[in-house]
């Protein structure tokens, strides 16, 4: 009859413990790989969305009150102006290529880490190099203020603007412009507190190039009590006829 030594069970136990430790190591390594892969995929998706579809911005000023308030977070649809067309009344974000804004001190500029988070879409753009306004004139439009009743007219048609800040007039400054090809005429909803096309006629006659447009502001994501779409004024521009822009 074979006798089992006292050491034999100990050998089996050591082997089992070793296998269990190896399995645990493999499990930890597998979990780490899964987490890293998930992070990489999430970042890739975020970059694609930010680059081609939507981009987040923080509203920095009162120029679009009460449509947009300071520190609202908005999502901008980058499928406008291409492949989809912009319309009168759309709220757009555009790059400050004409230098409407004063230069910010270095201390106010986002640091490298903040820029990296903005680049991958994990941090809203603080808007320091961008502006947000409402389109009043499309290419070919003649925009004028003011009519006998004190309103703005587009191509000879008087418009009613329900989005104006309470108590504001359509404009305290008279103007008459014809929008050239591939450009826009823009105004803020808070007309008495908006440095818009009216006040930058010394720079490209106050026009915004289509090439500067980042996209159309479609959605307020934060704060939660303001969650919802950025509405276009229904009917405000319906009667305005289109005009072909001059070359």
C-alpha atoms as a PDB file:
ATOM      1  CA  UNK A   1       0.000   0.000   0.000  1.00  0.00           C
ATOM      2  CA  UNK A   2       1.300   3.425  -0.935  1.00  0.00           C
ATOM      3  CA  UNK A   3       1.903   5.852   1.893  1.00  0.00           C
ATOM      4  CA  UNK A   4       1.357   9.542   1.370  1.00  0.00           C
ATOM      5  CA  UNK A   5       3.878  11.801   3.041  1.00  0.00           C
ATOM      6  CA  UNK A   6       2.805  14.803   5.048  1.00  0.00           C
ATOM      7  CA  UNK A   7       4.531  17.067   2.493  1.00  0.00           C
ATOM      8  CA  UNK A   8       2.508  15.984  -0.555  1.00  0.00           C
ATOM      9  CA  UNK A   9      -0.677  17.959   0.239  1.00  0.00           C
ATOM     10  CA  UNK A  10       1.495  21.017   0.907  1.00  0.00           C
ATOM     11  CA  UNK A  11       2.947  20.820  -2.618  1.00  0.00           C
ATOM     12  CA  UNK A  12      -0.557  20.743  -4.135  1.00  0.00           C
ATOM     13  CA  UNK A  13      -1.607  23.715  -1.997  1.00  0.00           C
ATOM     14  CA  UNK A  14       1.382  25.785  -3.097  1.00  0.00           C
ATOM     15  CA  UNK A  15       0.622  25.058  -6.730  1.00  0.00           C
ATOM     16  CA  UNK A  16      -3.009  26.122  -6.309  1.00  0.00           C
ATOM     17  CA  UNK A  17      -2.025  29.327  -4.555  1.00  0.00           C
ATOM     18  CA  UNK A  18       0.432  30.118  -7.331  1.00  0.00           C
ATOM     19  CA  UNK A  19      -2.202  29.545  -9.974  1.00  0.00           C
ATOM     20  CA  UNK A  20      -4.675  31.748  -8.093  1.00  0.00           C
ATOM     21  CA  UNK A  21      -2.109  34.558  -7.819  1.00  0.00           C
ATOM     22  CA  UNK A  22      -1.399  34.278 -11.555  1.00  0.00           C
ATOM     23  CA  UNK A  23      -5.107  34.386 -12.350  1.00  0.00           C
ATOM     24  CA  UNK A  24      -5.494  37.490 -10.166  1.00  0.00           C
ATOM     25  CA  UNK A  25      -2.569  39.207 -11.908  1.00  0.00           C
ATOM     26  CA  UNK A  26      -4.045  38.396 -15.285  1.00  0.00           C
ATOM     27  CA  UNK A  27      -7.427  39.698 -14.113  1.00  0.00           C
ATOM     28  CA  UNK A  28      -5.918  42.974 -12.889  1.00  0.00           C
ATOM     29  CA  UNK A  29      -3.944  43.433 -16.125  1.00  0.00           C
ATOM     30  CA  UNK A  30      -7.058  42.655 -18.149  1.00  0.00           C
ATOM     31  CA  UNK A  31      -9.112  45.188 -16.157  1.00  0.00           C
ATOM     32  CA  UNK A  32      -6.449  47.876 -16.610  1.00  0.00           C
ATOM     33  CA  UNK A  33      -6.358  47.203 -20.352  1.00  0.00           C
ATOM     34  CA  UNK A  34     -10.149  47.427 -20.551  1.00  0.00           C
ATOM     35  CA  UNK A  35     -10.161  50.729 -18.634  1.00  0.00           C
ATOM     36  CA  UNK A  36      -7.412  52.185 -20.829  1.00  0.00           C
ATOM     37  CA  UNK A  37      -9.194  51.019 -23.990  1.00  0.00           C
ATOM     38  CA  UNK A  38     -12.468  52.558 -22.771  1.00  0.00           C
ATOM     39  CA  UNK A  39     -10.720  55.875 -22.034  1.00  0.00           C
ATOM     40  CA  UNK A  40      -9.008  55.891 -25.452  1.00  0.00           C
ATOM     41  CA  UNK A  41     -12.282  55.127 -27.257  1.00  0.00           C
ATOM     42  CA  UNK A  42     -14.130  57.782 -25.233  1.00  0.00           C
ATOM     43  CA  UNK A  43     -11.472  60.384 -26.066  1.00  0.00           C
ATOM     44  CA  UNK A  44     -11.542  59.412 -29.746  1.00  0.00           C
ATOM     45  CA  UNK A  45     -15.337  59.707 -29.876  1.00  0.00           C
ATOM     46  CA  UNK A  46     -15.175  63.034 -28.026  1.00  0.00           C
ATOM     47  CA  UNK A  47     -12.596  64.408 -30.495  1.00  0.00           C
ATOM     48  CA  UNK A  48     -14.653  63.265 -33.492  1.00  0.00           C
ATOM     49  CA  UNK A  49     -17.829  64.847 -32.084  1.00  0.00           C
ATOM     50  CA  UNK A  50     -16.003  68.058 -31.191  1.00  0.00           C
ATOM     51  CA  UNK A  51     -14.257  68.235 -34.558  1.00  0.00           C
ATOM     52  CA  UNK A  52     -17.139  67.408 -36.867  1.00  0.00           C
ATOM     53  CA  UNK A  53     -20.479  67.631 -35.047  1.00  0.00           C
ATOM     54  CA  UNK A  54     -20.919  69.570 -31.807  1.00  0.00           C
ATOM     55  CA  UNK A  55     -18.728  71.831 -29.733  1.00  0.00           C
ATOM     56  CA  UNK A  56     -19.379  73.260 -26.275  1.00  0.00           C
ATOM     57  CA  UNK A  57     -18.991  76.946 -25.409  1.00  0.00           C
ATOM     58  CA  UNK A  58     -19.411  79.038 -22.266  1.00  0.00           C
ATOM     59  CA  UNK A  59     -21.305  82.322 -22.632  1.00  0.00           C
ATOM     60  CA  UNK A  60     -18.914  85.033 -21.343  1.00  0.00           C
ATOM     61  CA  UNK A  61     -21.012  88.217 -21.570  1.00  0.00           C
ATOM     62  CA  UNK A  62     -24.492  89.751 -21.358  1.00  0.00           C
ATOM     63  CA  UNK A  63     -24.747  90.629 -25.066  1.00  0.00           C
ATOM     64  CA  UNK A  64     -27.269  87.847 -25.809  1.00  0.00           C
ATOM     65  CA  UNK A  65     -29.526  88.261 -22.783  1.00  0.00           C
ATOM     66  CA  UNK A  66     -32.129  87.002 -22.132  1.00  0.00           C
ATOM     67  CA  UNK A  67     -31.769  84.338 -24.800  1.00  0.00           C
ATOM     68  CA  UNK A  68     -28.404  83.322 -23.337  1.00  0.00           C
ATOM     69  CA  UNK A  69     -27.106  84.242 -19.892  1.00  0.00           C
ATOM     70  CA  UNK A  70     -23.574  84.570 -18.566  1.00  0.00           C
ATOM     71  CA  UNK A  71     -22.031  81.139 -17.842  1.00  0.00           C
ATOM     72  CA  UNK A  72     -24.629  79.218 -19.845  1.00  0.00           C
ATOM     73  CA  UNK A  73     -23.061  76.183 -21.522  1.00  0.00           C
ATOM     74  CA  UNK A  74     -24.257  75.829 -25.097  1.00  0.00           C
ATOM     75  CA  UNK A  75     -23.712  73.174 -27.721  1.00  0.00           C
ATOM     76  CA  UNK A  76     -22.916  74.477 -31.193  1.00  0.00           C
ATOM     77  CA  UNK A  77     -23.857  72.455 -34.262  1.00  0.00           C
ATOM     78  CA  UNK A  78     -20.855  72.500 -36.601  1.00  0.00           C
ATOM     79  CA  UNK A  79     -22.861  71.174 -39.568  1.00  0.00           C
ATOM     80  CA  UNK A  80     -23.726  74.837 -40.215  1.00  0.00           C
ATOM     81  CA  UNK A  81     -22.972  76.703 -42.487  1.00  0.00           C
ATOM     82  CA  UNK A  82     -21.846  73.550 -44.335  1.00  0.00           C
ATOM     83  CA  UNK A  83     -23.420  71.233 -45.349  1.00  0.00           C
ATOM     84  CA  UNK A  84     -26.585  72.925 -44.057  1.00  0.00           C
ATOM     85  CA  UNK A  85     -27.468  76.562 -44.703  1.00  0.00           C
ATOM     86  CA  UNK A  86     -27.813  79.262 -42.086  1.00  0.00           C
ATOM     87  CA  UNK A  87     -31.011  81.293 -41.840  1.00  0.00           C
ATOM     88  CA  UNK A  88     -31.925  84.749 -40.589  1.00  0.00           C
ATOM     89  CA  UNK A  89     -32.515  84.585 -36.864  1.00  0.00           C
ATOM     90  CA  UNK A  90     -30.017  81.779 -36.228  1.00  0.00           C
ATOM     91  CA  UNK A  91     -27.701  82.289 -33.254  1.00  0.00           C
ATOM     92  CA  UNK A  92     -24.127  81.557 -34.309  1.00  0.00           C
ATOM     93  CA  UNK A  93     -20.663  81.296 -32.781  1.00  0.00           C
ATOM     94  CA  UNK A  94     -17.852  82.717 -34.890  1.00  0.00           C
ATOM     95  CA  UNK A  95     -14.113  83.197 -34.553  1.00  0.00           C
ATOM     96  CA  UNK A  96     -12.949  86.717 -33.805  1.00  0.00           C
ATOM     97  CA  UNK A  97     -10.959  86.977 -37.044  1.00  0.00           C
ATOM     98  CA  UNK A  98     -11.698  90.711 -37.360  1.00  0.00           C
ATOM     99  CA  UNK A  99     -10.409  91.407 -33.831  1.00  0.00           C
ATOM    100  CA  UNK A 100     -13.600  92.858 -32.396  1.00  0.00           C
ATOM    101  CA  UNK A 101     -12.517  91.781 -28.909  1.00  0.00           C
ATOM    102  CA  UNK A 102      -9.658  93.418 -27.010  1.00  0.00           C
ATOM    103  CA  UNK A 103      -6.557  91.331 -26.406  1.00  0.00           C
ATOM    104  CA  UNK A 104      -6.696  89.462 -23.127  1.00  0.00           C
ATOM    105  CA  UNK A 105      -3.818  89.637 -20.639  1.00  0.00           C
ATOM    106  CA  UNK A 106      -1.697  86.495 -20.472  1.00  0.00           C
ATOM    107  CA  UNK A 107      -3.054  85.650 -17.012  1.00  0.00           C
ATOM    108  CA  UNK A 108      -6.580  85.371 -18.413  1.00  0.00           C
ATOM    109  CA  UNK A 109      -5.585  82.964 -21.189  1.00  0.00           C
ATOM    110  CA  UNK A 110      -6.320  79.246 -20.644  1.00  0.00           C
ATOM    111  CA  UNK A 111      -3.278  77.223 -19.647  1.00  0.00           C
ATOM    112  CA  UNK A 112      -1.901  74.247 -21.597  1.00  0.00           C
ATOM    113  CA  UNK A 113      -3.914  71.708 -19.589  1.00  0.00           C
ATOM    114  CA  UNK A 114      -7.161  73.648 -20.082  1.00  0.00           C
ATOM    115  CA  UNK A 115      -6.429  73.967 -23.809  1.00  0.00           C
ATOM    116  CA  UNK A 116      -5.851  70.200 -24.011  1.00  0.00           C
ATOM    117  CA  UNK A 117      -9.174  69.483 -22.283  1.00  0.00           C
ATOM    118  CA  UNK A 118     -10.923  71.900 -24.647  1.00  0.00           C
ATOM    119  CA  UNK A 119      -9.256  70.270 -27.640  1.00  0.00           C
ATOM    120  CA  UNK A 120     -10.537  66.787 -26.765  1.00  0.00           C
ATOM    121  CA  UNK A 121     -13.988  68.145 -25.922  1.00  0.00           C
ATOM    122  CA  UNK A 122     -13.840  67.530 -22.153  1.00  0.00           C
ATOM    123  CA  UNK A 123     -13.918  71.246 -21.296  1.00  0.00           C
ATOM    124  CA  UNK A 124     -16.219  73.860 -22.821  1.00  0.00           C
ATOM    125  CA  UNK A 125     -14.504  76.587 -24.809  1.00  0.00           C
ATOM    126  CA  UNK A 126     -14.526  79.718 -22.664  1.00  0.00           C
ATOM    127  CA  UNK A 127     -15.213  81.829 -25.745  1.00  0.00           C
ATOM    128  CA  UNK A 128     -12.184  84.119 -25.353  1.00  0.00           C
ATOM    129  CA  UNK A 129     -11.455  83.925 -29.072  1.00  0.00           C
ATOM    130  CA  UNK A 130     -15.073  83.642 -30.222  1.00  0.00           C
ATOM    131  CA  UNK A 131     -18.279  85.669 -30.269  1.00  0.00           C
ATOM    132  CA  UNK A 132     -21.942  84.678 -30.289  1.00  0.00           C
ATOM    133  CA  UNK A 133     -24.605  86.790 -32.034  1.00  0.00           C
ATOM    134  CA  UNK A 134     -27.844  86.497 -33.998  1.00  0.00           C
ATOM    135  CA  UNK A 135     -27.943  86.638 -37.808  1.00  0.00           C
ATOM    136  CA  UNK A 136     -30.020  89.552 -39.064  1.00  0.00           C
ATOM    137  CA  UNK A 137     -28.699  89.825 -42.624  1.00  0.00           C
ATOM    138  CA  UNK A 138     -27.708  87.077 -45.070  1.00  0.00           C
ATOM    139  CA  UNK A 139     -25.631  87.611 -48.230  1.00  0.00           C
ATOM    140  CA  UNK A 140     -27.494  90.004 -50.536  1.00  0.00           C
ATOM    141  CA  UNK A 141     -29.724  91.443 -47.787  1.00  0.00           C
ATOM    142  CA  UNK A 142     -30.116  95.161 -47.189  1.00  0.00           C
ATOM    143  CA  UNK A 143     -30.533  95.758 -43.450  1.00  0.00           C
ATOM    144  CA  UNK A 144     -31.656  99.173 -42.226  1.00  0.00           C
ATOM    145  CA  UNK A 145     -32.605 100.885 -39.005  1.00  0.00           C
ATOM    146  CA  UNK A 146     -34.815 102.402 -38.261  1.00  0.00           C
ATOM    147  CA  UNK A 147     -38.258 102.516 -39.870  1.00  0.00           C
ATOM    148  CA  UNK A 148     -40.856 105.127 -38.968  1.00  0.00           C
ATOM    149  CA  UNK A 149     -42.047 102.785 -36.208  1.00  0.00           C
ATOM    150  CA  UNK A 150     -38.493 102.361 -34.891  1.00  0.00           C
ATOM    151  CA  UNK A 151     -37.912  98.823 -36.142  1.00  0.00           C
ATOM    152  CA  UNK A 152     -35.275  97.142 -38.312  1.00  0.00           C
ATOM    153  CA  UNK A 153     -36.136  96.330 -41.915  1.00  0.00           C
ATOM    154  CA  UNK A 154     -34.582  93.609 -44.076  1.00  0.00           C
ATOM    155  CA  UNK A 155     -34.977  94.031 -47.836  1.00  0.00           C
ATOM    156  CA  UNK A 156     -37.652  96.642 -47.190  1.00  0.00           C
ATOM    157  CA  UNK A 157     -39.692  94.407 -44.839  1.00  0.00           C
ATOM    158  CA  UNK A 158     -40.079  95.541 -41.240  1.00  0.00           C
ATOM    159  CA  UNK A 159     -39.341  92.801 -38.712  1.00  0.00           C
ATOM    160  CA  UNK A 160     -40.636  92.257 -35.186  1.00  0.00           C
ATOM    161  CA  UNK A 161     -38.013  90.845 -32.822  1.00  0.00           C
ATOM    162  CA  UNK A 162     -39.504  88.987 -29.832  1.00  0.00           C
ATOM    163  CA  UNK A 163     -36.052  88.001 -28.544  1.00  0.00           C
ATOM    164  CA  UNK A 164     -34.933  91.575 -27.738  1.00  0.00           C
ATOM    165  CA  UNK A 165     -33.883  92.261 -24.162  1.00  0.00           C
ATOM    166  CA  UNK A 166     -36.812  93.853 -22.277  1.00  0.00           C
ATOM    167  CA  UNK A 167     -36.769  97.632 -22.662  1.00  0.00           C
ATOM    168  CA  UNK A 168     -34.207  97.649 -25.500  1.00  0.00           C
ATOM    169  CA  UNK A 169     -34.896  99.331 -28.827  1.00  0.00           C
ATOM    170  CA  UNK A 170     -33.928  97.484 -32.032  1.00  0.00           C
ATOM    171  CA  UNK A 171     -31.008  99.925 -32.285  1.00  0.00           C
ATOM    172  CA  UNK A 172     -30.019 103.284 -30.860  1.00  0.00           C
ATOM    173  CA  UNK A 173     -27.612 103.636 -33.791  1.00  0.00           C
ATOM    174  CA  UNK A 174     -29.046 104.220 -37.294  1.00  0.00           C
ATOM    175  CA  UNK A 175     -27.501 102.174 -40.085  1.00  0.00           C
ATOM    176  CA  UNK A 176     -28.047 100.884 -43.595  1.00  0.00           C
ATOM    177  CA  UNK A 177     -25.884  98.105 -45.022  1.00  0.00           C
ATOM    178  CA  UNK A 178     -25.976  95.614 -47.874  1.00  0.00           C
ATOM    179  CA  UNK A 179     -24.419  92.278 -46.985  1.00  0.00           C
ATOM    180  CA  UNK A 180     -21.857  91.058 -49.548  1.00  0.00           C
ATOM    181  CA  UNK A 181     -21.417  87.509 -50.771  1.00  0.00           C
ATOM    182  CA  UNK A 182     -20.225  84.955 -48.174  1.00  0.00           C
ATOM    183  CA  UNK A 183     -20.780  87.348 -45.262  1.00  0.00           C
ATOM    184  CA  UNK A 184     -23.299  87.978 -42.474  1.00  0.00           C
ATOM    185  CA  UNK A 185     -24.634  90.964 -40.516  1.00  0.00           C
ATOM    186  CA  UNK A 186     -25.076  90.069 -36.834  1.00  0.00           C
ATOM    187  CA  UNK A 187     -26.556  91.712 -33.738  1.00  0.00           C
ATOM    188  CA  UNK A 188     -26.803  90.791 -30.072  1.00  0.00           C
ATOM    189  CA  UNK A 189     -30.222  90.362 -28.452  1.00  0.00           C
ATOM    190  CA  UNK A 190     -29.240  92.765 -25.666  1.00  0.00           C
ATOM    191  CA  UNK A 191     -28.839  95.639 -28.112  1.00  0.00           C
ATOM    192  CA  UNK A 192     -27.868  98.254 -25.530  1.00  0.00           C
ATOM    193  CA  UNK A 193     -25.009  96.027 -24.302  1.00  0.00           C
ATOM    194  CA  UNK A 194     -23.723  94.351 -27.458  1.00  0.00           C
ATOM    195  CA  UNK A 195     -20.598  95.162 -29.440  1.00  0.00           C
ATOM    196  CA  UNK A 196     -21.898  93.737 -32.714  1.00  0.00           C
ATOM    197  CA  UNK A 197     -21.781  94.578 -36.423  1.00  0.00           C
ATOM    198  CA  UNK A 198     -23.036  98.133 -35.778  1.00  0.00           C
ATOM    199  CA  UNK A 199     -19.931  99.085 -33.830  1.00  0.00           C
ATOM    200  CA  UNK A 200     -17.267  97.547 -36.058  1.00  0.00           C
ATOM    201  CA  UNK A 201     -17.911  99.165 -39.411  1.00  0.00           C
ATOM    202  CA  UNK A 202     -14.225 100.114 -39.502  1.00  0.00           C
ATOM    203  CA  UNK A 203     -13.386  96.397 -39.789  1.00  0.00           C
ATOM    204  CA  UNK A 204     -14.792  94.859 -42.968  1.00  0.00           C
ATOM    205  CA  UNK A 205     -17.823  97.174 -42.598  1.00  0.00           C
ATOM    206  CA  UNK A 206     -19.007  95.111 -39.612  1.00  0.00           C
ATOM    207  CA  UNK A 207     -19.476  91.969 -41.699  1.00  0.00           C
ATOM    208  CA  UNK A 208     -18.709  88.460 -40.459  1.00  0.00           C
ATOM    209  CA  UNK A 209     -17.182  86.078 -42.991  1.00  0.00           C
ATOM    210  CA  UNK A 210     -18.855  82.705 -43.443  1.00  0.00           C
ATOM    211  CA  UNK A 211     -15.365  81.230 -43.092  1.00  0.00           C
ATOM    212  CA  UNK A 212     -15.283  82.492 -39.497  1.00  0.00           C
ATOM    213  CA  UNK A 213     -18.497  80.728 -38.464  1.00  0.00           C
ATOM    214  CA  UNK A 214     -17.967  77.778 -36.116  1.00  0.00           C
ATOM    215  CA  UNK A 215     -21.618  76.705 -36.128  1.00  0.00           C
ATOM    216  CA  UNK A 216     -25.178  77.329 -34.982  1.00  0.00           C
ATOM    217  CA  UNK A 217     -25.981  77.425 -31.265  1.00  0.00           C
ATOM    218  CA  UNK A 218     -28.647  74.757 -30.806  1.00  0.00           C
ATOM    219  CA  UNK A 219     -28.817  73.734 -27.170  1.00  0.00           C
ATOM    220  CA  UNK A 220     -28.327  75.024 -23.622  1.00  0.00           C
ATOM    221  CA  UNK A 221     -26.849  72.149 -21.595  1.00  0.00           C
ATOM    222  CA  UNK A 222     -26.090  73.940 -18.320  1.00  0.00           C
ATOM    223  CA  UNK A 223     -27.335  75.027 -15.840  1.00  0.00           C
ATOM    224  CA  UNK A 224     -29.995  72.346 -15.630  1.00  0.00           C
ATOM    225  CA  UNK A 225     -32.798  74.799 -14.915  1.00  0.00           C
ATOM    226  CA  UNK A 226     -32.109  76.370 -18.353  1.00  0.00           C
ATOM    227  CA  UNK A 227     -31.760  73.040 -20.173  1.00  0.00           C
ATOM    228  CA  UNK A 228     -33.333  73.239 -23.643  1.00  0.00           C
ATOM    229  CA  UNK A 229     -33.014  74.455 -27.210  1.00  0.00           C
ATOM    230  CA  UNK A 230     -31.904  77.868 -28.439  1.00  0.00           C
ATOM    231  CA  UNK A 231     -35.118  78.809 -30.196  1.00  0.00           C
ATOM    232  CA  UNK A 232     -35.291  80.609 -33.502  1.00  0.00           C
ATOM    233  CA  UNK A 233     -37.894  83.399 -33.704  1.00  0.00           C
ATOM    234  CA  UNK A 234     -40.819  81.790 -35.506  1.00  0.00           C
ATOM    235  CA  UNK A 235     -42.248  84.002 -38.203  1.00  0.00           C
ATOM    236  CA  UNK A 236     -39.983  86.998 -37.555  1.00  0.00           C
ATOM    237  CA  UNK A 237     -38.286  86.783 -40.973  1.00  0.00           C
ATOM    238  CA  UNK A 238     -40.870  84.790 -42.954  1.00  0.00           C
ATOM    239  CA  UNK A 239     -41.986  87.751 -45.080  1.00  0.00           C
ATOM    240  CA  UNK A 240     -38.434  88.826 -45.978  1.00  0.00           C
ATOM    241  CA  UNK A 241     -37.628  88.112 -49.644  1.00  0.00           C
ATOM    242  CA  UNK A 242     -34.261  86.654 -50.589  1.00  0.00           C
ATOM    243  CA  UNK A 243     -31.849  88.661 -52.720  1.00  0.00           C
ATOM    244  CA  UNK A 244     -28.877  87.541 -54.722  1.00  0.00           C
ATOM    245  CA  UNK A 245     -25.617  88.893 -53.301  1.00  0.00           C
ATOM    246  CA  UNK A 246     -23.342  90.992 -55.448  1.00  0.00           C
ATOM    247  CA  UNK A 247     -19.989  89.582 -56.375  1.00  0.00           C
END
